[in-house]
Amino acid sequence: MKKHRLFGVISAVCITLSVLYSFVGSSQIPTSRVLLSTNPPLERIFPFEAEAEKPQSPVKLTLQAVDAAGKSLANAKINLQILTPPRNPWLTTDFPIVEGTKLLQINANAPDGKLEVQQMLPIRGNYQLLVKVSPLVANTFAAYEQTLNLNIRENPIKYKYFAVIAAILLSLGLLGGWVIGGQEELQQGEIAPQSVRLLLSALTVVAIITLIVINISAEVAEAHGSGHNSNSTETIAPSSQKSQGLEINLEGDKNATVGKLANLALQVKDTATGQPITDVALQVKAIATEHNLTVFDYKGIPDEQGKLIWLEQFFDGSPHKIEVEATPLPGSSRQFTPVKVAQEVEVEAIAPPIYIRLIGLFYFTAFVGIGMAIGLLIQHRRKPQARTN
């Protein structure tokens, strides 16, 4: 009887171990995934800088959909969403309105399972790339989703600028604390010595000027974004073209706002039959016309309806131009000379909220106050020594 019980216990333990092993083993089985690579490498990517000495290029993001064995998935449809880093009111970026928003959304066909886009990344922080992969041909593979992270560090030159400004403000505060702490006697009828009054008046004037400069800069930036006129002498291609048997229409929002997505769409048809055309290559570019700077670049093909739809945020409050060039695919029976369409988009800039400006003023004042406290402390320690001597 005891042997039977012992045998039963051993059997139960073995079954339990086998179940646990199968569970752990199944959790380690590789699954379909998306591989991300960047050009330039991640350590050389910095946020967008409007006044950069060298022209900046958008970051090339390559997403490759692979199966469990690491083999590229053919005939895939890839939906990509790029989310900007979350808001941080105490440590804002150069574009606080862009924080915590959606930068790009595109749904593209990928015959070789690869999606390549070039996108300018406006601010530092951790970007999230939400990727959905589904088959173009039903039941060829299971659809899946994946979230990728892209951490962009701040440009080191800004830390140098910050150190210089902090040192200047601390020095001013230290000088003020030294002067105030060195005063011992008041003249009759004076609330504070003349040197102290002059120093406090100067600090008040500096604070007022700083606040005015911050507000004027914000207002100028807003007017700079919303006050542009489309009076450029440059001739752009029309938004609709009929040429060589192709009809290409570029549609979407002609007015956009910083912090919000603009809807854009392209339709390619056969002029004779009106049927959608899918065997053409499309080169899409978004160009900030003020600096002639490409902020978005994508090369792909239209979907089965001959359409390419994407949503894009224009983070820089200046006019942009959308350019699309259609070219024949290599080996395609449909051959034609490249056809271009284009459309201008006016962008409305949004000034940073007043609390963000006040936080900046608070930091400036805090550095001066710290320096002043240090100066007062030094003078306070000097006086007992002077009296003793």
mmCIF file of N, CA and C in Angstrom, residues 251-328:
data_model
loop_
_atom_site.group_PDB
_atom_site.id
_atom_site.type_symbol
_atom_site.label_atom_id
_atom_site.label_comp_id
_atom_site.label_asym_id
_atom_site.label_seq_id
_atom_site.Cartn_x
_atom_site.Cartn_y
_atom_site.Cartn_z
ATOM 1 N N GLU A 251 -4.024 65.059 -51.948
ATOM 2 C CA GLU A 251 -5.069 65.727 -51.190
ATOM 3 C C GLU A 251 -4.682 65.774 -49.717
ATOM 4 N N GLY A 252 -5.446 66.554 -48.966
ATOM 5 C CA GLY A 252 -5.210 66.622 -47.529
ATOM 6 C C GLY A 252 -5.306 68.040 -47.000
ATOM 7 N N ASP A 253 -4.936 68.197 -45.755
ATOM 8 C CA ASP A 253 -5.024 69.493 -45.082
ATOM 9 C C ASP A 253 -4.023 70.477 -45.672
ATOM 10 N N LYS A 254 -4.499 71.675 -45.951
ATOM 11 C CA LYS A 254 -3.623 72.744 -46.411
ATOM 12 C C LYS A 254 -3.261 73.701 -45.280
ATOM 13 N N ASN A 255 -3.884 73.501 -44.130
ATOM 14 C CA ASN A 255 -3.561 74.263 -42.934
ATOM 15 C C ASN A 255 -3.371 73.288 -41.786
ATOM 16 N N ALA A 256 -2.275 73.447 -41.065
ATOM 17 C CA ALA A 256 -1.949 72.536 -39.969
ATOM 18 C C ALA A 256 -1.583 73.350 -38.738
ATOM 19 N N THR A 257 -1.532 72.678 -37.599
ATOM 20 C CA THR A 257 -1.205 73.312 -36.328
ATOM 21 C C THR A 257 -0.151 72.483 -35.626
ATOM 22 N N VAL A 258 0.827 73.161 -35.039
ATOM 23 C CA VAL A 258 1.859 72.461 -34.279
ATOM 24 C C VAL A 258 1.211 71.695 -33.131
ATOM 25 N N GLY A 259 1.616 70.443 -32.963
ATOM 26 C CA GLY A 259 1.062 69.605 -31.905
ATOM 27 C C GLY A 259 -0.067 68.713 -32.370
ATOM 28 N N LYS A 260 -0.543 68.907 -33.613
ATOM 29 C CA LYS A 260 -1.637 68.100 -34.138
ATOM 30 C C LYS A 260 -1.233 67.498 -35.474
ATOM 31 N N LEU A 261 -1.839 66.346 -35.788
ATOM 32 C CA LEU A 261 -1.548 65.664 -37.041
ATOM 33 C C LEU A 261 -2.316 66.302 -38.192
ATOM 34 N N ALA A 262 -1.662 66.376 -39.339
ATOM 35 C CA ALA A 262 -2.309 66.803 -40.575
ATOM 36 C C ALA A 262 -2.567 65.565 -41.434
ATOM 37 N N ASN A 263 -3.746 65.503 -42.044
ATOM 38 C CA ASN A 263 -4.134 64.361 -42.876
ATOM 39 C C ASN A 263 -3.684 64.592 -44.302
ATOM 40 N N LEU A 264 -2.996 63.598 -44.866
ATOM 41 C CA LEU A 264 -2.500 63.696 -46.231
ATOM 42 C C LEU A 264 -2.779 62.369 -46.945
ATOM 43 N N ALA A 265 -3.095 62.458 -48.245
ATOM 44 C CA ALA A 265 -3.434 61.257 -49.000
ATOM 45 C C ALA A 265 -3.047 61.438 -50.457
ATOM 46 N N LEU A 266 -2.705 60.318 -51.082
ATOM 47 C CA LEU A 266 -2.327 60.317 -52.498
ATOM 48 C C LEU A 266 -3.109 59.209 -53.197
ATOM 49 N N GLN A 267 -3.627 59.522 -54.383
ATOM 50 C CA GLN A 267 -4.394 58.547 -55.175
ATOM 51 C C GLN A 267 -3.787 58.456 -56.564
ATOM 52 N N VAL A 268 -3.527 57.224 -57.025
ATOM 53 C CA VAL A 268 -2.979 56.993 -58.359
ATOM 54 C C VAL A 268 -3.964 56.136 -59.144
ATOM 55 N N LYS A 269 -4.393 56.656 -60.324
ATOM 56 C CA LYS A 269 -5.357 55.940 -61.158
ATOM 57 C C LYS A 269 -4.886 55.879 -62.600
ATOM 58 N N ASP A 270 -5.532 55.000 -63.342
ATOM 59 C CA ASP A 270 -5.347 54.928 -64.787
ATOM 60 C C ASP A 270 -6.330 55.907 -65.431
ATOM 61 N N THR A 271 -5.812 56.815 -66.257
ATOM 62 C CA THR A 271 -6.682 57.842 -66.847
ATOM 63 C C THR A 271 -7.713 57.247 -67.795
ATOM 64 N N ALA A 272 -7.409 56.124 -68.406
ATOM 65 C CA ALA A 272 -8.331 55.533 -69.374
ATOM 66 C C ALA A 272 -9.441 54.749 -68.695
ATOM 67 N N THR A 273 -9.095 53.928 -67.721
ATOM 68 C CA THR A 273 -10.077 53.041 -67.097
ATOM 69 C C THR A 273 -10.570 53.536 -65.738
ATOM 70 N N GLY A 274 -9.814 54.429 -65.119
ATOM 71 C CA GLY A 274 -10.181 54.888 -63.787
ATOM 72 C C GLY A 274 -9.852 53.895 -62.692
ATOM 73 N N GLN A 275 -9.162 52.817 -63.051
ATOM 74 C CA GLN A 275 -8.793 51.797 -62.070
ATOM 75 C C GLN A 275 -7.535 52.212 -61.302
ATOM 76 N N PRO A 276 -7.444 51.797 -60.040
ATOM 77 C CA PRO A 276 -6.243 52.149 -59.255
ATOM 78 C C PRO A 276 -4.993 51.498 -59.821
ATOM 79 N N ILE A 277 -3.897 52.194 -59.688
ATOM 80 C CA ILE A 277 -2.589 51.698 -60.136
ATOM 81 C C ILE A 277 -1.736 51.420 -58.909
ATOM 82 N N THR A 278 -1.144 50.247 -58.873
ATOM 83 C CA THR A 278 -0.332 49.844 -57.716
ATOM 84 C C THR A 278 1.131 49.599 -58.061
ATOM 85 N N ASP A 279 1.459 49.480 -59.339
ATOM 86 C CA ASP A 279 2.833 49.136 -59.731
ATOM 87 C C ASP A 279 3.652 50.380 -60.060
ATOM 88 N N VAL A 280 3.639 51.352 -59.153
ATOM 89 C CA VAL A 280 4.481 52.540 -59.296
ATOM 90 C C VAL A 280 5.194 52.782 -57.967
ATOM 91 N N ALA A 281 6.336 53.416 -58.046
ATOM 92 C CA ALA A 281 7.087 53.795 -56.845
ATOM 93 C C ALA A 281 6.798 55.253 -56.521
ATOM 94 N N LEU A 282 6.568 55.533 -55.250
ATOM 95 C CA LEU A 282 6.224 56.884 -54.806
ATOM 96 C C LEU A 282 7.298 57.399 -53.850
ATOM 97 N N GLN A 283 7.843 58.560 -54.171
ATOM 98 C CA GLN A 283 8.808 59.229 -53.303
ATOM 99 C C GLN A 283 8.119 60.433 -52.680
ATOM 100 N N VAL A 284 7.902 60.374 -51.344
ATOM 101 C CA VAL A 284 7.170 61.421 -50.633
ATOM 102 C C VAL A 284 8.147 62.203 -49.768
ATOM 103 N N LYS A 285 8.067 63.533 -49.855
ATOM 104 C CA LYS A 285 8.909 64.395 -49.035
ATOM 105 C C LYS A 285 8.084 65.519 -48.440
ATOM 106 N N ALA A 286 8.396 65.853 -47.187
ATOM 107 C CA ALA A 286 7.851 67.054 -46.542
ATOM 108 C C ALA A 286 9.027 67.985 -46.288
ATOM 109 N N ILE A 287 8.953 69.187 -46.822
ATOM 110 C CA ILE A 287 10.073 70.124 -46.791
ATOM 111 C C ILE A 287 9.641 71.402 -46.092
ATOM 112 N N ALA A 288 10.401 71.811 -45.069
ATOM 113 C CA ALA A 288 10.193 73.110 -44.433
ATOM 114 C C ALA A 288 10.788 74.161 -45.356
ATOM 115 N N THR A 289 9.934 74.959 -45.989
ATOM 116 C CA THR A 289 10.394 75.849 -47.050
ATOM 117 C C THR A 289 11.262 76.991 -46.534
ATOM 118 N N GLU A 290 11.088 77.369 -45.269
ATOM 119 C CA GLU A 290 11.865 78.493 -44.744
ATOM 120 C C GLU A 290 13.358 78.190 -44.755
ATOM 121 N N HIS A 291 13.719 76.960 -44.387
ATOM 122 C CA HIS A 291 15.130 76.552 -44.378
ATOM 123 C C HIS A 291 15.456 75.568 -45.493
ATOM 124 N N ASN A 292 14.467 75.264 -46.344
ATOM 125 C CA ASN A 292 14.625 74.256 -47.389
ATOM 126 C C ASN A 292 15.165 72.950 -46.788
ATOM 127 N N LEU A 293 14.499 72.513 -45.741
ATOM 128 C CA LEU A 293 14.968 71.377 -44.950
ATOM 129 C C LEU A 293 13.951 70.251 -45.026
ATOM 130 N N THR A 294 14.406 69.080 -45.437
ATOM 131 C CA THR A 294 13.530 67.910 -45.500
ATOM 132 C C THR A 294 13.327 67.346 -44.099
ATOM 133 N N VAL A 295 12.060 67.269 -43.672
ATOM 134 C CA VAL A 295 11.754 66.762 -42.330
ATOM 135 C C VAL A 295 11.137 65.365 -42.374
ATOM 136 N N PHE A 296 10.685 64.931 -43.556
ATOM 137 C CA PHE A 296 10.098 63.595 -43.695
ATOM 138 C C PHE A 296 10.348 63.103 -45.108
ATOM 139 N N ASP A 297 10.696 61.825 -45.229
ATOM 140 C CA ASP A 297 10.984 61.231 -46.533
ATOM 141 C C ASP A 297 10.562 59.765 -46.491
ATOM 142 N N TYR A 298 9.808 59.352 -47.487
ATOM 143 C CA TYR A 298 9.353 57.955 -47.558
ATOM 144 C C TYR A 298 9.282 57.531 -49.020
ATOM 145 N N LYS A 299 9.760 56.336 -49.288
ATOM 146 C CA LYS A 299 9.666 55.769 -50.625
ATOM 147 C C LYS A 299 8.987 54.417 -50.523
ATOM 148 N N GLY A 300 7.877 54.268 -51.245
ATOM 149 C CA GLY A 300 7.127 53.021 -51.180
ATOM 150 C C GLY A 300 6.189 52.897 -52.357
ATOM 151 N N ILE A 301 5.159 52.061 -52.190
ATOM 152 C CA ILE A 301 4.191 51.811 -53.253
ATOM 153 C C ILE A 301 2.789 52.055 -52.693
ATOM 154 N N PRO A 302 1.825 52.357 -53.562
ATOM 155 C CA PRO A 302 0.448 52.511 -53.071
ATOM 156 C C PRO A 302 -0.157 51.165 -52.700
ATOM 157 N N ASP A 303 -1.278 51.215 -51.976
ATOM 158 C CA ASP A 303 -1.947 49.974 -51.592
ATOM 159 C C ASP A 303 -2.785 49.442 -52.749
ATOM 160 N N GLU A 304 -3.585 48.403 -52.462
ATOM 161 C CA GLU A 304 -4.367 47.761 -53.518
ATOM 162 C C GLU A 304 -5.414 48.688 -54.114
ATOM 163 N N GLN A 305 -5.729 49.785 -53.458
ATOM 164 C CA GLN A 305 -6.668 50.774 -53.991
ATOM 165 C C GLN A 305 -5.950 51.948 -54.656
ATOM 166 N N GLY A 306 -4.652 51.810 -54.820
ATOM 167 C CA GLY A 306 -3.877 52.875 -55.442
ATOM 168 C C GLY A 306 -3.684 54.085 -54.561
ATOM 169 N N LYS A 307 -3.791 53.905 -53.233
ATOM 170 C CA LYS A 307 -3.725 55.028 -52.296
ATOM 171 C C LYS A 307 -2.521 54.903 -51.378
ATOM 172 N N LEU A 308 -2.073 56.037 -50.925
ATOM 173 C CA LEU A 308 -1.095 56.136 -49.846
ATOM 174 C C LEU A 308 -1.614 57.200 -48.887
ATOM 175 N N ILE A 309 -1.873 56.799 -47.640
ATOM 176 C CA ILE A 309 -2.439 57.705 -46.645
ATOM 177 C C ILE A 309 -1.486 57.796 -45.464
ATOM 178 N N TRP A 310 -1.201 58.999 -45.030
ATOM 179 C CA TRP A 310 -0.368 59.179 -43.850
ATOM 180 C C TRP A 310 -0.778 60.443 -43.118
ATOM 181 N N LEU A 311 -0.483 60.476 -41.824
ATOM 182 C CA LEU A 311 -0.757 61.630 -40.968
ATOM 183 C C LEU A 311 0.569 62.099 -40.401
ATOM 184 N N GLU A 312 0.771 63.388 -40.462
ATOM 185 C CA GLU A 312 2.082 63.931 -40.104
ATOM 186 C C GLU A 312 1.918 65.220 -39.303
ATOM 187 N N GLN A 313 2.790 65.389 -38.304
ATOM 188 C CA GLN A 313 2.810 66.636 -37.539
ATOM 189 C C GLN A 313 3.963 67.514 -38.012
ATOM 190 N N PHE A 314 3.655 68.781 -38.274
ATOM 191 C CA PHE A 314 4.683 69.749 -38.650
ATOM 192 C C PHE A 314 5.057 70.521 -37.386
ATOM 193 N N PHE A 315 6.105 70.050 -36.726
ATOM 194 C CA PHE A 315 6.453 70.584 -35.407
ATOM 195 C C PHE A 315 7.048 71.980 -35.473
ATOM 196 N N ASP A 316 7.632 72.352 -36.613
ATOM 197 C CA ASP A 316 8.212 73.681 -36.763
ATOM 198 C C ASP A 316 7.152 74.597 -37.350
ATOM 199 N N GLY A 317 6.838 75.692 -36.673
ATOM 200 C CA GLY A 317 5.746 76.566 -37.095
ATOM 201 C C GLY A 317 6.097 77.402 -38.301
ATOM 202 N N SER A 318 6.427 76.774 -39.413
ATOM 203 C CA SER A 318 6.746 77.484 -40.649
ATOM 204 C C SER A 318 6.089 76.736 -41.807
ATOM 205 N N PRO A 319 5.908 77.393 -42.952
ATOM 206 C CA PRO A 319 5.258 76.724 -44.089
ATOM 207 C C PRO A 319 6.037 75.493 -44.541
ATOM 208 N N HIS A 320 5.311 74.501 -45.020
ATOM 209 C CA HIS A 320 5.907 73.274 -45.532
ATOM 210 C C HIS A 320 5.376 72.986 -46.937
ATOM 211 N N LYS A 321 6.128 72.193 -47.632
ATOM 212 C CA LYS A 321 5.723 71.764 -48.973
ATOM 213 C C LYS A 321 5.778 70.231 -49.024
ATOM 214 N N ILE A 322 4.689 69.643 -49.504
ATOM 215 C CA ILE A 322 4.632 68.195 -49.694
ATOM 216 C C ILE A 322 4.906 67.901 -51.163
ATOM 217 N N GLU A 323 5.912 67.106 -51.437
ATOM 218 C CA GLU A 323 6.272 66.727 -52.798
ATOM 219 C C GLU A 323 6.153 65.215 -52.950
ATOM 220 N N VAL A 324 5.556 64.780 -54.060
ATOM 221 C CA VAL A 324 5.450 63.355 -54.373
ATOM 222 C C VAL A 324 5.890 63.158 -55.816
ATOM 223 N N GLU A 325 6.800 62.236 -55.999
ATOM 224 C CA GLU A 325 7.268 61.891 -57.344
ATOM 225 C C GLU A 325 6.954 60.425 -57.611
ATOM 226 N N ALA A 326 6.240 60.174 -58.708
ATOM 227 C CA ALA A 326 5.893 58.818 -59.114
ATOM 228 C C ALA A 326 6.832 58.370 -60.221
ATOM 229 N N THR A 327 7.423 57.192 -60.037
ATOM 230 C CA THR A 327 8.337 56.611 -61.024
ATOM 231 C C THR A 327 7.954 55.154 -61.254
ATOM 232 N N PRO A 328 8.283 54.588 -62.430
ATOM 233 C CA PRO A 328 7.933 53.180 -62.681
ATOM 234 C C PRO A 328 8.797 52.237 -61.847
#
